[in-house]
């Protein structure tokens, strides 16, 4: 999605500090919206679905997310075929997988071919981390699937988020200024630690 933002400088600093190791799987912590409890402007109109992963038993009665278009059954069968006993649901706009996970992920993606990406990607990534014994790092990005960021102060404070309302001219202008300022800083040679981490 082009409406998901990432601040390059913030990610570069996290990589350099070892907070985002290149040999780990990075996934988003949450970010799906649960069904509304009432019409806008009801305070609970937009609720974040934060359960993450569910066992097959818990999945049967799960009602806090829509699970539309048969995704619950498709995902359960795909997970079973993959050899994992849980199904996950989370925002899937940003993730990182190390090279050693590529063949596993390609095989798993074929198994999950008909499953919605908000279920397929987090389930596959978690299964890959468990199967390959890789560390999993959760990215805490601002927002959710139905949120719109129109305040530049929000995207200046958060390294990543969804979704940046690029329809608004002041958002485009502030975002461009932020990226231009970061580009000048990133133009300098990266530290040896960052260069090593990115190899």
Short mmCIF file of C-alpha atoms in Angstrom, two decimals:
data_model
loop_
_atom_site.label_atom_id
_atom_site.label_comp_id
_atom_site.label_asym_id
_atom_site.label_seq_id
_atom_site.Cartn_x
_atom_site.Cartn_y
_atom_site.Cartn_z
CA UNK A 1 0.00 0.00 0.00
CA UNK A 2 1.29 3.44 -0.81
CA UNK A 3 -0.67 4.89 2.11
CA UNK A 4 1.47 3.06 4.70
CA UNK A 5 4.31 5.30 5.82
CA UNK A 6 7.83 4.46 6.89
CA UNK A 7 10.39 6.95 8.14
CA UNK A 8 13.68 5.73 6.63
CA UNK A 9 15.89 7.43 9.22
CA UNK A 10 13.97 5.91 12.14
CA UNK A 11 14.30 2.41 10.65
CA UNK A 12 17.98 2.96 9.85
CA UNK A 13 18.61 3.91 13.50
CA UNK A 14 16.73 0.85 14.77
CA UNK A 15 18.74 -1.44 12.49
CA UNK A 16 22.01 0.20 13.61
CA UNK A 17 21.07 -0.30 17.29
CA UNK A 18 20.27 -3.98 16.70
CA UNK A 19 16.57 -3.50 17.46
CA UNK A 20 15.63 -4.79 14.00
CA UNK A 21 18.05 -7.65 13.31
CA UNK A 22 18.24 -8.61 9.66
CA UNK A 23 18.14 -12.32 10.57
CA UNK A 24 14.75 -11.95 12.30
CA UNK A 25 11.21 -11.83 10.95
CA UNK A 26 9.54 -8.45 11.46
CA UNK A 27 5.75 -8.24 11.48
CA UNK A 28 3.15 -5.68 12.50
CA UNK A 29 1.80 -6.08 16.01
CA UNK A 30 -1.91 -5.59 15.23
CA UNK A 31 -3.97 -3.15 13.26
CA UNK A 32 -7.13 -4.82 12.00
CA UNK A 33 -10.45 -3.30 12.93
CA UNK A 34 -12.96 -5.33 14.86
CA UNK A 35 -16.60 -5.00 13.74
CA UNK A 36 -18.15 -1.75 15.01
CA UNK A 37 -20.40 -1.86 18.05
CA UNK A 38 -22.45 1.03 16.75
CA UNK A 39 -22.61 3.67 14.03
CA UNK A 40 -20.26 6.69 14.02
CA UNK A 41 -19.57 8.63 16.17
CA UNK A 42 -20.03 5.82 18.72
CA UNK A 43 -16.81 5.68 20.76
CA UNK A 44 -16.34 2.03 19.89
CA UNK A 45 -17.16 2.44 16.20
CA UNK A 46 -13.55 1.55 15.31
CA UNK A 47 -11.99 -1.02 17.60
CA UNK A 48 -8.61 -2.63 17.10
CA UNK A 49 -8.61 -6.40 16.79
CA UNK A 50 -5.59 -7.35 18.86
CA UNK A 51 -5.83 -11.08 19.51
CA UNK A 52 -3.15 -11.90 16.96
CA UNK A 53 -3.13 -15.68 16.71
CA UNK A 54 -5.77 -18.22 17.63
CA UNK A 55 -5.69 -21.96 18.11
CA UNK A 56 -8.08 -23.97 15.92
CA UNK A 57 -10.35 -24.43 18.96
CA UNK A 58 -10.51 -20.69 19.69
CA UNK A 59 -11.02 -19.90 16.00
CA UNK A 60 -14.32 -21.81 15.90
CA UNK A 61 -16.18 -19.33 18.12
CA UNK A 62 -14.17 -16.18 17.35
CA UNK A 63 -16.51 -13.22 16.74
CA UNK A 64 -14.24 -10.20 17.34
CA UNK A 65 -13.20 -9.91 13.70
CA UNK A 66 -15.29 -10.34 10.57
CA UNK A 67 -13.58 -13.47 9.13
CA UNK A 68 -15.61 -12.88 5.95
CA UNK A 69 -15.63 -14.74 2.64
CA UNK A 70 -14.93 -18.12 4.25
CA UNK A 71 -11.43 -17.06 5.32
CA UNK A 72 -11.77 -18.85 8.68
CA UNK A 73 -12.19 -22.28 7.07
CA UNK A 74 -9.72 -21.65 4.22
CA UNK A 75 -7.07 -20.47 6.68
CA UNK A 76 -7.62 -23.38 9.04
CA UNK A 77 -7.18 -25.91 6.22
CA UNK A 78 -4.10 -24.11 4.88
CA UNK A 79 -2.56 -23.92 8.37
CA UNK A 80 -3.23 -27.60 8.89
CA UNK A 81 -1.55 -28.40 5.55
CA UNK A 82 1.41 -26.22 6.52
CA UNK A 83 1.74 -28.07 9.82
CA UNK A 84 0.85 -25.28 12.23
CA UNK A 85 -2.04 -25.38 14.71
CA UNK A 86 -2.99 -21.71 14.74
CA UNK A 87 -4.29 -18.96 12.48
CA UNK A 88 -3.24 -15.32 12.82
CA UNK A 89 -4.90 -12.07 11.76
CA UNK A 90 -3.07 -8.74 11.64
CA UNK A 91 -2.24 -5.90 9.33
CA UNK A 92 0.11 -7.15 6.62
CA UNK A 93 1.30 -3.92 4.98
CA UNK A 94 4.88 -4.22 6.23
CA UNK A 95 7.08 -7.16 7.10
CA UNK A 96 10.65 -8.36 6.68
CA UNK A 97 11.91 -11.89 6.25
CA UNK A 98 15.55 -12.95 6.19
CA UNK A 99 16.97 -14.78 3.21
CA UNK A 100 17.02 -18.14 5.03
CA UNK A 101 13.20 -17.99 5.23
CA UNK A 102 12.57 -17.40 1.52
CA UNK A 103 12.08 -21.00 0.38
CA UNK A 104 9.80 -21.81 3.35
CA UNK A 105 7.74 -18.65 2.69
CA UNK A 106 7.42 -19.42 -1.03
CA UNK A 107 6.13 -22.92 -0.27
CA UNK A 108 3.76 -21.59 2.41
CA UNK A 109 2.44 -18.84 0.11
CA UNK A 110 1.34 -21.50 -2.39
CA UNK A 111 -0.56 -23.30 0.38
CA UNK A 112 -2.27 -20.06 1.49
CA UNK A 113 -3.01 -18.91 -2.08
CA UNK A 114 -6.74 -18.30 -1.60
CA UNK A 115 -6.56 -16.79 1.89
CA UNK A 116 -6.89 -13.05 2.57
CA UNK A 117 -3.50 -11.37 3.04
CA UNK A 118 -4.37 -10.11 6.55
CA UNK A 119 -4.60 -13.76 7.60
CA UNK A 120 -2.16 -15.48 5.24
CA UNK A 121 0.87 -13.23 5.80
CA UNK A 122 0.90 -13.15 9.63
CA UNK A 123 0.11 -16.89 9.85
CA UNK A 124 2.86 -17.80 7.40
CA UNK A 125 5.43 -15.49 9.01
CA UNK A 126 4.73 -16.84 12.49
CA UNK A 127 4.90 -20.43 11.24
CA UNK A 128 8.20 -19.68 9.47
CA UNK A 129 9.67 -18.18 12.64
CA UNK A 130 8.67 -21.27 14.65
CA UNK A 131 9.74 -23.82 12.04
CA UNK A 132 13.08 -22.15 11.29
CA UNK A 133 13.66 -21.06 14.91
CA UNK A 134 13.95 -17.40 13.96
CA UNK A 135 13.36 -14.48 16.27
CA UNK A 136 10.14 -12.55 15.57
CA UNK A 137 10.14 -8.78 16.11
CA UNK A 138 6.83 -6.93 16.31
CA UNK A 139 6.67 -3.46 14.78
CA UNK A 140 4.49 -1.05 16.71
CA UNK A 141 3.22 1.25 13.98
CA UNK A 142 0.55 3.93 14.36
CA UNK A 143 -3.04 3.36 13.28
CA UNK A 144 -5.11 0.55 11.88
CA UNK A 145 -6.79 -0.50 8.65
CA UNK A 146 -9.49 2.19 8.90
CA UNK A 147 -7.53 5.09 10.40
CA UNK A 148 -6.51 8.18 8.44
CA UNK A 149 -3.57 10.32 9.52
CA UNK A 150 -4.08 13.95 8.58
CA UNK A 151 -1.94 15.45 11.38
CA UNK A 152 1.75 15.84 10.45
CA UNK A 153 2.67 15.73 14.16
CA UNK A 154 1.52 12.10 14.24
CA UNK A 155 3.68 10.88 11.38
CA UNK A 156 6.64 12.90 12.65
CA UNK A 157 6.40 11.06 16.01
CA UNK A 158 5.87 7.53 14.64
CA UNK A 159 8.38 5.58 12.56
CA UNK A 160 5.60 3.89 10.60
CA UNK A 161 1.85 3.84 10.33
CA UNK A 162 -1.33 3.43 8.33
CA UNK A 163 -2.74 5.28 6.64
CA UNK A 164 -1.27 8.53 5.49
CA UNK A 165 -3.97 10.67 3.89
CA UNK A 166 -2.10 11.83 0.80
CA UNK A 167 -5.30 13.37 -0.58
CA UNK A 168 -4.65 16.37 1.68
CA UNK A 169 -2.15 18.94 0.32
CA UNK A 170 -0.77 19.85 3.77
CA UNK A 171 -0.10 16.15 4.46
CA UNK A 172 1.76 15.74 1.15
CA UNK A 173 3.76 18.90 1.79
CA UNK A 174 4.75 17.97 5.36
CA UNK A 175 5.57 14.37 4.34
CA UNK A 176 7.76 15.56 1.46
CA UNK A 177 9.62 17.98 3.79
CA UNK A 178 10.20 15.20 6.34
CA UNK A 179 11.55 12.81 3.68
CA UNK A 180 13.75 15.51 2.14
CA UNK A 181 15.28 16.29 5.54
CA UNK A 182 15.88 12.60 6.22
CA UNK A 183 17.35 12.05 2.76
CA UNK A 184 20.03 14.69 3.46
CA UNK A 185 20.95 12.89 6.69
CA UNK A 186 20.90 9.46 5.07
CA UNK A 187 23.06 10.69 2.20
CA UNK A 188 26.03 10.55 4.54
CA UNK A 189 27.84 7.22 4.65
CA UNK A 190 26.03 4.68 6.81
CA UNK A 191 27.78 3.40 9.92
CA UNK A 192 29.74 0.12 9.64
CA UNK A 193 27.17 -1.54 11.96
CA UNK A 194 24.30 -0.53 9.66
CA UNK A 195 26.17 -1.63 6.54
CA UNK A 196 26.92 -5.01 8.17
CA UNK A 197 23.30 -5.47 9.30
CA UNK A 198 21.97 -4.75 5.82
CA UNK A 199 24.20 -7.33 4.09
#
